[in-house]
mmCIF file of C-alpha atoms and ligand atoms in Angstrom:
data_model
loop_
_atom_site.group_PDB
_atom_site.id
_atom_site.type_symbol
_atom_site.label_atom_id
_atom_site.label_comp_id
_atom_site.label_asym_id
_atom_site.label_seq_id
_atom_site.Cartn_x
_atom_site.Cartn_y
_atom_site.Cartn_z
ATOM 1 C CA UNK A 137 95.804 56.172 121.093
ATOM 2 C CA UNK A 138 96.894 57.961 124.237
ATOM 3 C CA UNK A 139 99.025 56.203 126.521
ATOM 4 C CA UNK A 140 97.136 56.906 129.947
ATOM 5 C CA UNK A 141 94.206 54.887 128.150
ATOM 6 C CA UNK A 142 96.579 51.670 127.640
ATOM 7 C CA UNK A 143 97.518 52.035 131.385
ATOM 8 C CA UNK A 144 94.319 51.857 132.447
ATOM 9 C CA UNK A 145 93.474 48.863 130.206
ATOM 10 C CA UNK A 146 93.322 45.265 131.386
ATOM 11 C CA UNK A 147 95.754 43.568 130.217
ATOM 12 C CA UNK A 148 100.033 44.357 131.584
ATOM 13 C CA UNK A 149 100.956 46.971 129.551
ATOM 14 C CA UNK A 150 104.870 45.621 128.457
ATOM 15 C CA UNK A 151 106.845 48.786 126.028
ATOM 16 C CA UNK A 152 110.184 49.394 124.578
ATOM 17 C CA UNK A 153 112.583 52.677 124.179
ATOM 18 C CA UNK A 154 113.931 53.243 121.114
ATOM 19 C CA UNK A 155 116.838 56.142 120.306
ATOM 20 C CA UNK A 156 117.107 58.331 117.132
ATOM 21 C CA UNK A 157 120.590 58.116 115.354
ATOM 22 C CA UNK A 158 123.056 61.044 116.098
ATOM 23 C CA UNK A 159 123.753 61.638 112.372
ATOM 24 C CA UNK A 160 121.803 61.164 109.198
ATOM 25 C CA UNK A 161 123.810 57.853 107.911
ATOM 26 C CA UNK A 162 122.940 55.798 110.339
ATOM 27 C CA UNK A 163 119.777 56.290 110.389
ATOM 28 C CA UNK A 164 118.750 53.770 108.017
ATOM 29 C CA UNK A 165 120.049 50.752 110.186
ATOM 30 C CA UNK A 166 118.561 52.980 113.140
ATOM 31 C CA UNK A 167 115.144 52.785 111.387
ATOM 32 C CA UNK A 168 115.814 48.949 110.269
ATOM 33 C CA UNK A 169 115.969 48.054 114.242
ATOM 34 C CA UNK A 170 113.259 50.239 115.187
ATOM 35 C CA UNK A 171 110.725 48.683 112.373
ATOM 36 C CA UNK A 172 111.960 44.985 113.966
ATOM 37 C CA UNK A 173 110.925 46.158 117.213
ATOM 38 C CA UNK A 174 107.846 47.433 116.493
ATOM 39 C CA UNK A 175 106.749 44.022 114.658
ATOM 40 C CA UNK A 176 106.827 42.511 117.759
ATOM 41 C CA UNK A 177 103.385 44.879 119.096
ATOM 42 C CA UNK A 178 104.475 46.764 122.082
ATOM 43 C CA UNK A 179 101.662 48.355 123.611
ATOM 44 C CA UNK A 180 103.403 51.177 122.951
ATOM 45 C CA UNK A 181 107.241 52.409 122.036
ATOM 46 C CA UNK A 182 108.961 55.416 123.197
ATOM 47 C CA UNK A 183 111.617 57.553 121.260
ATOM 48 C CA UNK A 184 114.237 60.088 123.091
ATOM 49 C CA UNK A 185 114.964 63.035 122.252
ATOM 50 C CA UNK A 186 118.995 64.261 121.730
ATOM 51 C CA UNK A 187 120.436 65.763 124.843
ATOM 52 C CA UNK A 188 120.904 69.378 122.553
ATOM 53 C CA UNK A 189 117.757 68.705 120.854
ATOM 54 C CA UNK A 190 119.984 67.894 117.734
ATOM 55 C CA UNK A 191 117.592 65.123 116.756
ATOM 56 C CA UNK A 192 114.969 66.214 117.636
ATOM 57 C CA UNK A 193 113.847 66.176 113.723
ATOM 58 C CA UNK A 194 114.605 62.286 114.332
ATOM 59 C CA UNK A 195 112.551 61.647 117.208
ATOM 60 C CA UNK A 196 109.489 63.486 115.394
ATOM 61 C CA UNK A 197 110.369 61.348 112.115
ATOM 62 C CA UNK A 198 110.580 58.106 113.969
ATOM 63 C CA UNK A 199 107.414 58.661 116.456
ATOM 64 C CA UNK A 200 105.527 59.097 113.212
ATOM 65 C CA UNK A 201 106.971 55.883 111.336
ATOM 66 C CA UNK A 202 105.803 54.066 114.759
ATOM 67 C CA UNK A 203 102.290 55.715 114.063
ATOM 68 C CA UNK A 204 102.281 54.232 110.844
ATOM 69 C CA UNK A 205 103.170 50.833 111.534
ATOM 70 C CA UNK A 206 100.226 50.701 114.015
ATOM 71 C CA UNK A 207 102.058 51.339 117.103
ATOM 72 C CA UNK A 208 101.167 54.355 119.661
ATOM 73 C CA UNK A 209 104.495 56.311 119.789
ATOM 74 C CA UNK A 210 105.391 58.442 122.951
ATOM 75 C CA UNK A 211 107.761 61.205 121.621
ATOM 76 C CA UNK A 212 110.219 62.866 124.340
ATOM 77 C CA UNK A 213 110.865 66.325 124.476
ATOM 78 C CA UNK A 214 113.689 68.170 126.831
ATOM 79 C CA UNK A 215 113.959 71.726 128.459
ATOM 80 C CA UNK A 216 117.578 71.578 127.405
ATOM 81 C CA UNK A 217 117.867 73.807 124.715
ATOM 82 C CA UNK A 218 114.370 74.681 124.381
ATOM 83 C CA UNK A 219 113.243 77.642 123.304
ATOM 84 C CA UNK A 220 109.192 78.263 123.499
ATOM 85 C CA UNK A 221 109.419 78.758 119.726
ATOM 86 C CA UNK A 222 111.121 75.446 119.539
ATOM 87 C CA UNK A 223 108.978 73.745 122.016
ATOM 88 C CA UNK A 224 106.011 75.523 119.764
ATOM 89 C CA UNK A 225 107.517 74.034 116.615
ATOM 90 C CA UNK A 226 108.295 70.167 117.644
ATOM 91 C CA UNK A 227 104.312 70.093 119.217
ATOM 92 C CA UNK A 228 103.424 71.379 116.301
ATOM 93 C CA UNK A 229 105.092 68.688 114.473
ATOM 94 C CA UNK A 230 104.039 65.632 116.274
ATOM 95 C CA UNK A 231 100.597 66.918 116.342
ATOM 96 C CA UNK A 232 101.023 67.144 112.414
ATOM 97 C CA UNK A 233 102.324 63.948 112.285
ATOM 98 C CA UNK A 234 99.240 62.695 114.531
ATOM 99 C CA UNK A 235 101.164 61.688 118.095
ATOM 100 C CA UNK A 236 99.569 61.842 120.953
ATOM 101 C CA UNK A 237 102.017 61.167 123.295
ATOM 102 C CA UNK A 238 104.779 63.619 125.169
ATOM 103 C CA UNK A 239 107.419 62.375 127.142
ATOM 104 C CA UNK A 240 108.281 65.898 129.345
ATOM 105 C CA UNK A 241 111.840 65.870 130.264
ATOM 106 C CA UNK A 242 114.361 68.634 131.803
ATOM 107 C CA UNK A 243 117.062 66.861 130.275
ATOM 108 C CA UNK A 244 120.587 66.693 131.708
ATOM 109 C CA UNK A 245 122.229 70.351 132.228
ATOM 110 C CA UNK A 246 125.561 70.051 129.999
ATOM 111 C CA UNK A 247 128.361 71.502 132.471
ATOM 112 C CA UNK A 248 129.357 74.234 130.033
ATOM 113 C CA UNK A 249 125.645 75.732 129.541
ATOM 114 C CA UNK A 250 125.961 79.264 128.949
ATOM 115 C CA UNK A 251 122.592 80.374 128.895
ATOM 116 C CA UNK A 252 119.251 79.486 131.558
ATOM 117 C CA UNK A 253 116.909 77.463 130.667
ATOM 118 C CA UNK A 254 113.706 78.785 129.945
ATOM 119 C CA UNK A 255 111.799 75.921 130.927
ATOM 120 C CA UNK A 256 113.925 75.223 134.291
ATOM 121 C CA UNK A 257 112.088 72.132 135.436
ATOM 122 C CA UNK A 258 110.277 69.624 133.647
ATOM 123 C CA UNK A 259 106.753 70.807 135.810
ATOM 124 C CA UNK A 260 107.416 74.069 133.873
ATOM 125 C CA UNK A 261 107.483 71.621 130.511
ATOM 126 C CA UNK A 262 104.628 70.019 131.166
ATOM 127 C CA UNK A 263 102.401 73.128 132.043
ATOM 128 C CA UNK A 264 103.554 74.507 128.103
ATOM 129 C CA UNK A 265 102.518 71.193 126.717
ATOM 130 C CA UNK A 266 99.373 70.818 128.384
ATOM 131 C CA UNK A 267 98.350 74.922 127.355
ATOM 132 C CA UNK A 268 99.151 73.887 123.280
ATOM 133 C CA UNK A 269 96.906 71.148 122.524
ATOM 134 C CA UNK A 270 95.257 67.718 123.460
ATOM 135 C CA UNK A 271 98.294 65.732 124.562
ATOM 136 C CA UNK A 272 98.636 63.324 126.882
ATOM 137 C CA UNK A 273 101.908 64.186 128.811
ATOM 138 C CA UNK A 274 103.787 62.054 130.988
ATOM 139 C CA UNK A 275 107.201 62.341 132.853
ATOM 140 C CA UNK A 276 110.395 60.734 134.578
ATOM 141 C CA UNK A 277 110.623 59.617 137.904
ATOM 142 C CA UNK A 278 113.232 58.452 140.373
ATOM 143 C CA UNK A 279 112.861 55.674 142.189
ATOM 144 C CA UNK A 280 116.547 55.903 144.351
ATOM 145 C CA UNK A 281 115.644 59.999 143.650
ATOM 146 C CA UNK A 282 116.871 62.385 141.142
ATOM 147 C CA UNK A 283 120.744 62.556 141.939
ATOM 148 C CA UNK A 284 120.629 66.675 142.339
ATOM 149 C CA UNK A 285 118.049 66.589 144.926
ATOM 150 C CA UNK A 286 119.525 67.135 148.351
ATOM 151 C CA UNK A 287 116.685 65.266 149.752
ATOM 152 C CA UNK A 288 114.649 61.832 148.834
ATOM 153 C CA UNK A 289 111.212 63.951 150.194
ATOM 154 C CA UNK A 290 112.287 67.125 148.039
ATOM 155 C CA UNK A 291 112.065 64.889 144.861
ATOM 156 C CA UNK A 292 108.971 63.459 145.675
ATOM 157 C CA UNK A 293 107.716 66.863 146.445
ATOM 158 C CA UNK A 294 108.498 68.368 143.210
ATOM 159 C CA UNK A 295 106.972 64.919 141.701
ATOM 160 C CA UNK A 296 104.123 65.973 143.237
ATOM 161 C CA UNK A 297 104.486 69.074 141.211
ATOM 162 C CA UNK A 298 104.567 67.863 138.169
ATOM 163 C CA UNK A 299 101.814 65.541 138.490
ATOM 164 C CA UNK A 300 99.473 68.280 139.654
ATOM 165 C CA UNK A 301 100.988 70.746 136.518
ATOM 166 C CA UNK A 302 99.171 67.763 134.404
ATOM 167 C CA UNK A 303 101.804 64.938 134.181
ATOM 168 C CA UNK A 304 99.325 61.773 133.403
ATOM 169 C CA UNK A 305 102.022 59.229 134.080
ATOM 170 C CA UNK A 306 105.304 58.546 135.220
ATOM 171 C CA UNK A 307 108.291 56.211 133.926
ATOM 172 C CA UNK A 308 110.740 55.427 136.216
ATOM 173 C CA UNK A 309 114.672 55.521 135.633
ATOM 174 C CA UNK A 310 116.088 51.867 135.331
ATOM 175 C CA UNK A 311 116.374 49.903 138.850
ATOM 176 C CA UNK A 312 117.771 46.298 139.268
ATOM 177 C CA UNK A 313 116.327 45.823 142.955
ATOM 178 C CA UNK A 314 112.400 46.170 142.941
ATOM 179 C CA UNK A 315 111.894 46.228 147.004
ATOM 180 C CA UNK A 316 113.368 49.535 145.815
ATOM 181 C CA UNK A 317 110.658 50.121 143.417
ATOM 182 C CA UNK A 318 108.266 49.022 145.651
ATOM 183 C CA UNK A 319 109.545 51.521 148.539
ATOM 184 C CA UNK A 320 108.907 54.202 146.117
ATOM 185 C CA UNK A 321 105.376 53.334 145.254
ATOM 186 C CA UNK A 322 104.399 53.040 148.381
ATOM 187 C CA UNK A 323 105.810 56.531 149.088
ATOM 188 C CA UNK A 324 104.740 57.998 145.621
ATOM 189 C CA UNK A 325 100.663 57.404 146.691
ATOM 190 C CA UNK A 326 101.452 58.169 150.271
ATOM 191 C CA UNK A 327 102.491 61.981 149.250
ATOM 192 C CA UNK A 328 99.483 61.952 146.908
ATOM 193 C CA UNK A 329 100.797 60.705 143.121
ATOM 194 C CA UNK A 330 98.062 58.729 141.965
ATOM 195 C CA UNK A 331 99.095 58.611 138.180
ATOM 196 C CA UNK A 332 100.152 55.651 136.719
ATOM 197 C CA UNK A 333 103.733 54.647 137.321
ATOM 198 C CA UNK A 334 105.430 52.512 134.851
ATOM 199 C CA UNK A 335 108.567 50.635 135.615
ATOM 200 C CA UNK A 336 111.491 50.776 133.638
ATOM 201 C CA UNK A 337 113.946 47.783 133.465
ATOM 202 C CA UNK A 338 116.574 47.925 131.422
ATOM 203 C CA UNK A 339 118.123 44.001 130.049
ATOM 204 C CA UNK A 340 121.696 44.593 130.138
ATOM 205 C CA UNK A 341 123.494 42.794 127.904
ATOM 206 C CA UNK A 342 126.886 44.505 127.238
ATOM 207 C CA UNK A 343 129.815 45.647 129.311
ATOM 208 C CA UNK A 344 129.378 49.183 127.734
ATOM 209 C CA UNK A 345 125.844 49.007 129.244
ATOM 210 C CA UNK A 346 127.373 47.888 132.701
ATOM 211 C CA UNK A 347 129.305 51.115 132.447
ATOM 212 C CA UNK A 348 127.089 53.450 131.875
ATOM 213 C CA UNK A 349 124.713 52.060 135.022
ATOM 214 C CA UNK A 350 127.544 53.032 136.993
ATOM 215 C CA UNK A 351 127.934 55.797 135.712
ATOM 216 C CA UNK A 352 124.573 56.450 136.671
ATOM 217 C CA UNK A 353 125.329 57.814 140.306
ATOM 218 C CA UNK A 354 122.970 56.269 142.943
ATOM 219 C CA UNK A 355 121.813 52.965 141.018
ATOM 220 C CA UNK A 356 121.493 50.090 143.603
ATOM 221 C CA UNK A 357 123.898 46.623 142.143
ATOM 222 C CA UNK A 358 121.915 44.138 144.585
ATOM 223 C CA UNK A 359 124.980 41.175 144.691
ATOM 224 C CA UNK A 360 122.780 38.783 142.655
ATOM 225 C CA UNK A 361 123.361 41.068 140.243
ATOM 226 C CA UNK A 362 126.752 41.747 140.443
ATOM 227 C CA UNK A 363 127.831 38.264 140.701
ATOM 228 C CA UNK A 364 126.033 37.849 137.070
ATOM 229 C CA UNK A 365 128.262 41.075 135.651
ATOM 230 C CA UNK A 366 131.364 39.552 137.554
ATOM 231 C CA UNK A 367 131.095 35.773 135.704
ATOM 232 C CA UNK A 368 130.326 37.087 133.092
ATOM 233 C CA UNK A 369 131.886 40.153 132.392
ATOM 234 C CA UNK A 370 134.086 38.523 129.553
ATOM 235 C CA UNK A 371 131.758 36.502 127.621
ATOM 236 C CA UNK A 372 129.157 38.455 125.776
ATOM 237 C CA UNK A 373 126.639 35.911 124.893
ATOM 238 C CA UNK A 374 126.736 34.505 128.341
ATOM 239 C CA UNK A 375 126.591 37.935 129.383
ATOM 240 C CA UNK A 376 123.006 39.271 127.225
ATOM 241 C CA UNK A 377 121.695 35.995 128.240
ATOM 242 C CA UNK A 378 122.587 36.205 131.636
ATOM 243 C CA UNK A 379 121.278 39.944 131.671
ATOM 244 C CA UNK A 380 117.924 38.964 129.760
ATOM 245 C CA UNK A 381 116.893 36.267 131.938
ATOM 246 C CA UNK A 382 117.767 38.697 135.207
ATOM 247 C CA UNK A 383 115.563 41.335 133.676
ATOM 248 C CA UNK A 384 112.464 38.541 132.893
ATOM 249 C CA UNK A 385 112.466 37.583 136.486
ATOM 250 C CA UNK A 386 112.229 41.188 137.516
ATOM 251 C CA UNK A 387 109.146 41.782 135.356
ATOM 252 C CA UNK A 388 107.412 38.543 136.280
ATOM 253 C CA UNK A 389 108.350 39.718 140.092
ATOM 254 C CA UNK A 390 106.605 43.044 139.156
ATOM 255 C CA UNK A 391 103.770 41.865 137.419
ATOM 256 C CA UNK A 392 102.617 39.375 140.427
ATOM 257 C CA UNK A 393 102.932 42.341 142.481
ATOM 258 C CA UNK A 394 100.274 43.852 140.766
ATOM 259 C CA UNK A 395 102.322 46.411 138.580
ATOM 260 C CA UNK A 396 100.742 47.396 135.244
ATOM 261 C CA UNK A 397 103.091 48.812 133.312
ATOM 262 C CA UNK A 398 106.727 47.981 132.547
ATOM 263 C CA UNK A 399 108.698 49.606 129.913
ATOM 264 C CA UNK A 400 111.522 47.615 128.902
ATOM 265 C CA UNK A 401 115.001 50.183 127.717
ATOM 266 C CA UNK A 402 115.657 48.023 124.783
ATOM 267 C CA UNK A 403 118.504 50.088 123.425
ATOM 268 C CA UNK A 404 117.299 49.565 119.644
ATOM 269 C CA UNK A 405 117.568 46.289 120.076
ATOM 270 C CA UNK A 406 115.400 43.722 118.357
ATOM 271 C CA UNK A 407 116.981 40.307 119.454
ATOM 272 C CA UNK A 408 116.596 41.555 123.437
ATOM 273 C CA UNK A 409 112.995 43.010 123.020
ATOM 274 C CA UNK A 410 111.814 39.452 121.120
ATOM 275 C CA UNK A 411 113.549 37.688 123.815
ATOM 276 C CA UNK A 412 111.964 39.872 126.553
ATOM 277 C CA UNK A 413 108.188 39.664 124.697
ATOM 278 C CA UNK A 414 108.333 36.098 124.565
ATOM 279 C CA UNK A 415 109.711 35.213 127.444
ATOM 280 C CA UNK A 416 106.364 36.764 128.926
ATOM 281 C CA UNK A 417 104.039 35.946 126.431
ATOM 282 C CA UNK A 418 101.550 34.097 128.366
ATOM 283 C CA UNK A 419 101.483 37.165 131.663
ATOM 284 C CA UNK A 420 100.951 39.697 128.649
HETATM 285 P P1 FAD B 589 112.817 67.365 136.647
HETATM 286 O O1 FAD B 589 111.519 66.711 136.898
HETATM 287 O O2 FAD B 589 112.804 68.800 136.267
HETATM 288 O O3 FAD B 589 113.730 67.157 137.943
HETATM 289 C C1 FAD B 589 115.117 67.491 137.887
HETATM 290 C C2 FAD B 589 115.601 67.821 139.296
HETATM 291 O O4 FAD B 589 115.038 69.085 139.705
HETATM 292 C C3 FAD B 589 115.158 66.812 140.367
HETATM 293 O O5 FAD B 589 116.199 66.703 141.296
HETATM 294 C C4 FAD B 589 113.909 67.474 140.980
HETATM 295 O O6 FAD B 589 113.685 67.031 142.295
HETATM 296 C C5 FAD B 589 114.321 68.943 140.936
HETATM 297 N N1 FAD B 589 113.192 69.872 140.876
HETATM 298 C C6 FAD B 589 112.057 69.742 140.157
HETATM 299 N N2 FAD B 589 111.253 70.823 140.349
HETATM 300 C C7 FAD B 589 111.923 71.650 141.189
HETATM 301 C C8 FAD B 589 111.634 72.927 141.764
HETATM 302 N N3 FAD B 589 110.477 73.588 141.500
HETATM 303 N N4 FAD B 589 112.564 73.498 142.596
HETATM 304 C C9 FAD B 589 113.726 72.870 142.867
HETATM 305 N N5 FAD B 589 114.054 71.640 142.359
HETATM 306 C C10 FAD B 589 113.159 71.052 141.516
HETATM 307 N N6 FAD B 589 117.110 62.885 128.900
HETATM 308 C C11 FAD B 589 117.182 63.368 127.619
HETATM 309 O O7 FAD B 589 117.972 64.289 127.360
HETATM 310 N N7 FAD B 589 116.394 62.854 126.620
HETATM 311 C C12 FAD B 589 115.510 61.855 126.840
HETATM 312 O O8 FAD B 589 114.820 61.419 125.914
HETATM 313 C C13 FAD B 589 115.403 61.327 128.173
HETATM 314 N N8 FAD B 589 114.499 60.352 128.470
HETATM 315 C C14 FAD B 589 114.360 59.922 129.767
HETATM 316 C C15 FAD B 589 113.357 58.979 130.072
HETATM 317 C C16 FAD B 589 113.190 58.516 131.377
HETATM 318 C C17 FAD B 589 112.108 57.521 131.683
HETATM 319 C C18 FAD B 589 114.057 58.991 132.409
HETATM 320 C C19 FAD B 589 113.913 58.469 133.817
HETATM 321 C C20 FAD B 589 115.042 59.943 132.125
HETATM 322 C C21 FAD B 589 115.196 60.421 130.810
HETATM 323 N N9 FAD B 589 116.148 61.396 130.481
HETATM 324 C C22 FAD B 589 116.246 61.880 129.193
HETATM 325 C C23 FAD B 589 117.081 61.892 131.511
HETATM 326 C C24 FAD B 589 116.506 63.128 132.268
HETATM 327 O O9 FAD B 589 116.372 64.199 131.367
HETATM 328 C C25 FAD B 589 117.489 63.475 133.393
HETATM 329 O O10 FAD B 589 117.464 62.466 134.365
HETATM 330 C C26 FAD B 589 117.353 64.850 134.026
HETATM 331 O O11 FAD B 589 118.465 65.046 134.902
HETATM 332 C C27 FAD B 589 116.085 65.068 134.862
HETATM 333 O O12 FAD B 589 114.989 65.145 134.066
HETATM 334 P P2 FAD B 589 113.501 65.237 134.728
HETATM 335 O O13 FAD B 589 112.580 65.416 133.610
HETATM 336 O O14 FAD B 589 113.304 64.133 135.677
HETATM 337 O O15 FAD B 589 113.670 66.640 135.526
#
């Protein structure tokens, strides 16, 4: 099924993220977690794709397992490291493999990049995908803007861009304030994005987590927030439940406001997306 179609349905459309292992022996506990999540019916689950495009075979092998076990997968696919005959070779894959679903990424530029890129922005991406085949391509957005652009209005111009190249919908990057969300919608439709735009919320639930969102330059802490990570930096399970039950209220905030679509960065794993899922299983 093609993931604009679920947007548009009905009901709240509530999805997970899922990662592909970096080496080969783990991917069997990888795969374990991924199968868990899946049982739990996401309208759909997404899979990254490695930063070098090293597991890439992964994200192909786990998008079709998804398939399999009845769930619509949404592979990613990065400009980093892409070649056209690679980009040629992993659509031909996942169209082999029958998923309908691209994910069009730039990726982030590793600081000791020799060569270009040959796809330079993710608009560039999408065009390639939408010239090879039926595929219904979304994209990343940034809701507190892309940390490289010198301007909020620049991002949302080149947004623009890669809606018009044939980006169907757009998936935010994680945010823990959603008057900043809703800022950003407003000024998404106002410069003339009228795709779909699915929030991503992220449960955090570890201190390693809590790192990397600050490592994330740019993401808002509102103080409710931090005052969670600050009591209860030191005790994990008051920590992931602390950090699930912020992330439910955010959701249940979103869906009142008339959001559709919220896709929930579930890190692989099963115990926070069943806690998420049925904490909202009467809004879903
Ligand atoms: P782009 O849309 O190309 O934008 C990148 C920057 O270039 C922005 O500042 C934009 O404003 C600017 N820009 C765009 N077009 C132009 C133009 N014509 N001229 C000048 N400037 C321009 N990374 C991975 O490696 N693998 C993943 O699986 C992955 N999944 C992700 C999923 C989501 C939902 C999100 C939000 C991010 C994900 N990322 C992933 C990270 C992403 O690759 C990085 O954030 C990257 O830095 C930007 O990617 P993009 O696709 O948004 O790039």
């Amino acid at each position: 099924m093609k993931i604009i179609d679920i947007l548009h349905g009905e009901r709240p459309s509530l999805s997970f993220e899922v990662f592909p292992p970096k080496t080969s022996d783990r991917f069997d506990s990888v795969k374990e977690a991924i199968e868990q999540i899946a049982g739990l019916s996401p309208s759909f689950m997404s899979v990254t794709y490695g930063a070098g495009g090293g597991t890439s075979a992964y994200t192909t092998e786990i998008a079709k397992r998804l398939k399999g076990l009845g769930v619509t997968p949404l592979a990613h696919l990065s400009c980093v490291s892409s070649t056209r005959e690679r980009v040629e070779n992993e659509l031909a894959a996942l169209r082999e493999a029958g998923v309908e679903n691209v994910l069009a990424l730039r990726g982030d530029i590793p600081a000791d990049m020799e060569s270009p890129l040959v796809y330079r922005y993710a608009s560039e991406l999408v065009a390639e995908i939408r010239g090879r085949g039926d595929f219904c391509i979304g994209g990343a957005c940034y809701p507190e803007g892309h940390p490289e652009s010198a301007t909020w209005m620049d991002d949302v111009r080149h947004l623009k861009e890669k809606v018009d190249e044939g980006c169907e919908f757009l998936t935010t990057q994680m945010f823990f304030d959603n008057d900043i969300f809703y800022n950003f919608l407003y000024r998404a439709r106002e410069a003339g994005i009228d795709v779909p735009i699915v929030a991503g919320i992220m449960p955090v639930t570890n201190a390693k987590q809590i790192r990397r969102i600050c490592a994330i330059s740019g993401t808002a802490l509102p103080q409710r927030f931090r005052r969670i990570i600050d009591k209860y930096r030191d005790d994990p399970a008051a920590l992931a439940q602390a950090g699930i039950a912020f992330a439910t209220e955010q959701i249940v905030d979103l869906f009142a406001n008339g959001v559709k679509g919220v896709h929930v960065y579930s890190m692989n794993k099963p115990e926070v997306a069943a806690k998420i899922k049925d904490n909202l299983s009467a809004l879903l």
